[in-house]
Every structure is written in C-alpha cells, then in structure tokens.
Amino acid sequence: MSTTPAEPAGSLTFDLRGLVWGIESEVAQITGLCRRIDEHVRAVNLARAEAAQRLSDLDELVAAAEHPSLRAWLETAAAAPLPQVNEVFPDRLYTD
C-alpha cells in the first residue's frame, strides 16, 4: 500500500490558491464599489458647493435691496425650501 504525500500537498496548494483568488476577487469588487462611491461623493460635494454659492448670492441680492416691497418680494421669491424625502429602509435591515 503506497501513499503519496504529493497529492494532499498539491490539493492543499490548489485550495489555497482558490482561496487567495477568491479573496482577490472580493477585494477587487470592493475596490470598484469604493471608487464608484467616491465618484458619487465628489459629485454631491460639487452640487453642495454650487448650492451654497447660489444661496450666498441670493442672500447678497436680498441684502442689497433697499426698497421694502422689493426686499419682501425677493425674500419670498428666494426662499429655498428644504427637500422632503421619505426614506425607505429594506425589510432585511430589521429582520433577525
């Protein structure tokens, strides 16, 4: 009866390679998701900066209005309502 130690070692090596390749694949997917998230965050930050600049410009315009009726109209027209968004949370977040 002959047992060859090369088979278990070869099998172990193959399994370890599979494990490492699986981990590398997961890391690549997570890295890709992180890049996409970073792109979205940059876009949101740019939009936020533009909105802040526009609101600042509106504040300056309202402050420059000397006539009370014009100022009241500008304050009404320049009112920036806050967005109202209903958040939807998936059921999987609340199940055990």
mmCIF file of C-alpha atoms in Angstrom:
data_model
loop_
_atom_site.group_PDB
_atom_site.id
_atom_site.type_symbol
_atom_site.label_atom_id
_atom_site.label_comp_id
_atom_site.label_asym_id
_atom_site.label_seq_id
_atom_site.Cartn_x
_atom_site.Cartn_y
_atom_site.Cartn_z
ATOM 1 C CA MET A 1 0.000 0.000 0.000
ATOM 2 C CA SER A 2 1.575 3.183 -1.157
ATOM 3 C CA THR A 3 0.503 6.657 -0.112
ATOM 4 C CA THR A 4 1.878 9.622 -1.921
ATOM 5 C CA PRO A 5 2.272 12.790 0.101
ATOM 6 C CA ALA A 6 2.291 14.842 -3.124
ATOM 7 C CA GLU A 7 -1.481 14.559 -3.564
ATOM 8 C CA PRO A 8 -2.522 16.199 -0.278
ATOM 9 C CA ALA A 9 0.112 18.910 -0.680
ATOM 10 C CA GLY A 10 -0.978 19.525 -4.285
ATOM 11 C CA SER A 11 -4.600 19.610 -3.234
ATOM 12 C CA LEU A 12 -3.811 21.985 -0.368
ATOM 13 C CA THR A 13 -1.880 24.264 -2.697
ATOM 14 C CA PHE A 14 -4.749 24.268 -5.173
ATOM 15 C CA ASP A 15 -7.273 25.031 -2.416
ATOM 16 C CA LEU A 16 -5.117 27.821 -1.015
ATOM 17 C CA ARG A 17 -4.759 29.352 -4.485
ATOM 18 C CA GLY A 18 -8.522 29.186 -4.883
ATOM 19 C CA LEU A 19 -8.962 30.887 -1.518
ATOM 20 C CA VAL A 20 -6.464 33.629 -2.378
ATOM 21 C CA TRP A 21 -8.050 34.178 -5.810
ATOM 22 C CA GLY A 22 -11.455 34.386 -4.149
ATOM 23 C CA ILE A 23 -10.169 36.970 -1.691
ATOM 24 C CA GLU A 24 -8.512 38.940 -4.509
ATOM 25 C CA SER A 25 -11.793 38.889 -6.424
ATOM 26 C CA GLU A 26 -13.711 40.201 -3.399
ATOM 27 C CA VAL A 27 -11.107 42.914 -2.825
ATOM 28 C CA ALA A 28 -11.356 43.959 -6.490
ATOM 29 C CA GLN A 29 -15.143 44.191 -6.253
ATOM 30 C CA ILE A 30 -15.000 46.209 -3.034
ATOM 31 C CA THR A 31 -12.333 48.482 -4.542
ATOM 32 C CA GLY A 32 -14.577 49.082 -7.557
ATOM 33 C CA LEU A 33 -17.506 49.905 -5.300
ATOM 34 C CA CYS A 34 -15.334 52.278 -3.273
ATOM 35 C CA ARG A 35 -14.315 54.091 -6.453
ATOM 36 C CA ARG A 36 -17.948 54.455 -7.503
ATOM 37 C CA ILE A 37 -18.883 55.736 -4.043
ATOM 38 C CA ASP A 38 -16.006 58.236 -4.177
ATOM 39 C CA GLU A 39 -17.227 59.497 -7.572
ATOM 40 C CA HIS A 40 -20.735 59.983 -6.202
ATOM 41 C CA VAL A 41 -19.428 61.753 -3.106
ATOM 42 C CA ARG A 42 -17.393 64.122 -5.290
ATOM 43 C CA ALA A 43 -20.496 64.873 -7.393
ATOM 44 C CA VAL A 44 -22.598 65.510 -4.277
ATOM 45 C CA ASN A 45 -19.915 67.757 -2.784
ATOM 46 C CA LEU A 46 -19.722 69.735 -6.033
ATOM 47 C CA ALA A 47 -23.509 70.143 -6.111
ATOM 48 C CA ARG A 48 -23.464 71.184 -2.436
ATOM 49 C CA ALA A 49 -20.783 73.810 -3.108
ATOM 50 C CA GLU A 50 -22.755 75.178 -6.072
ATOM 51 C CA ALA A 51 -25.941 75.342 -3.998
ATOM 52 C CA ALA A 52 -24.099 77.103 -1.168
ATOM 53 C CA GLN A 53 -22.717 79.673 -3.626
ATOM 54 C CA ARG A 54 -26.176 80.280 -5.109
ATOM 55 C CA LEU A 55 -27.692 80.733 -1.643
ATOM 56 C CA SER A 56 -24.918 83.148 -0.750
ATOM 57 C CA ASP A 57 -25.590 85.115 -3.941
ATOM 58 C CA LEU A 58 -29.296 85.226 -3.121
ATOM 59 C CA ASP A 59 -28.518 86.485 0.392
ATOM 60 C CA GLU A 60 -26.388 89.281 -1.092
ATOM 61 C CA LEU A 61 -29.149 90.194 -3.538
ATOM 62 C CA VAL A 62 -31.758 90.383 -0.796
ATOM 63 C CA ALA A 63 -29.410 92.399 1.427
ATOM 64 C CA ALA A 64 -28.775 94.873 -1.420
ATOM 65 C CA ALA A 65 -32.493 95.593 -1.904
ATOM 66 C CA GLU A 66 -33.276 98.928 -0.284
ATOM 67 C CA HIS A 67 -36.980 99.231 -1.122
ATOM 68 C CA PRO A 68 -39.122 97.359 1.438
ATOM 69 C CA SER A 69 -41.554 95.948 -1.152
ATOM 70 C CA LEU A 70 -38.720 94.745 -3.377
ATOM 71 C CA ARG A 71 -36.962 93.224 -0.390
ATOM 72 C CA ALA A 72 -40.150 91.423 0.723
ATOM 73 C CA TRP A 73 -40.696 90.074 -2.801
ATOM 74 C CA LEU A 74 -37.075 88.927 -3.054
ATOM 75 C CA GLU A 75 -37.288 87.190 0.326
ATOM 76 C CA THR A 76 -40.429 85.367 -0.825
ATOM 77 C CA ALA A 77 -39.035 84.501 -4.269
ATOM 78 C CA ALA A 78 -35.618 83.472 -2.937
ATOM 79 C CA ALA A 79 -36.939 81.201 -0.178
ATOM 80 C CA ALA A 80 -35.207 77.868 -0.618
ATOM 81 C CA PRO A 81 -37.458 75.096 0.689
ATOM 82 C CA LEU A 82 -35.740 72.101 2.194
ATOM 83 C CA PRO A 83 -36.371 68.891 0.281
ATOM 84 C CA GLN A 84 -38.768 66.437 1.836
ATOM 85 C CA VAL A 85 -37.774 62.836 1.140
ATOM 86 C CA ASN A 86 -39.406 59.779 2.610
ATOM 87 C CA GLU A 87 -36.684 57.283 3.383
ATOM 88 C CA VAL A 88 -37.381 53.664 2.567
ATOM 89 C CA PHE A 89 -35.491 51.079 4.558
ATOM 90 C CA PRO A 90 -35.406 47.494 3.268
ATOM 91 C CA ASP A 91 -37.031 44.886 5.469
ATOM 92 C CA ARG A 92 -33.767 42.947 5.588
ATOM 93 C CA LEU A 93 -32.338 45.659 7.853
ATOM 94 C CA TYR A 94 -34.901 44.900 10.527
ATOM 95 C CA THR A 95 -35.122 41.123 10.401
ATOM 96 C CA ASP A 96 -33.140 38.749 12.556
#
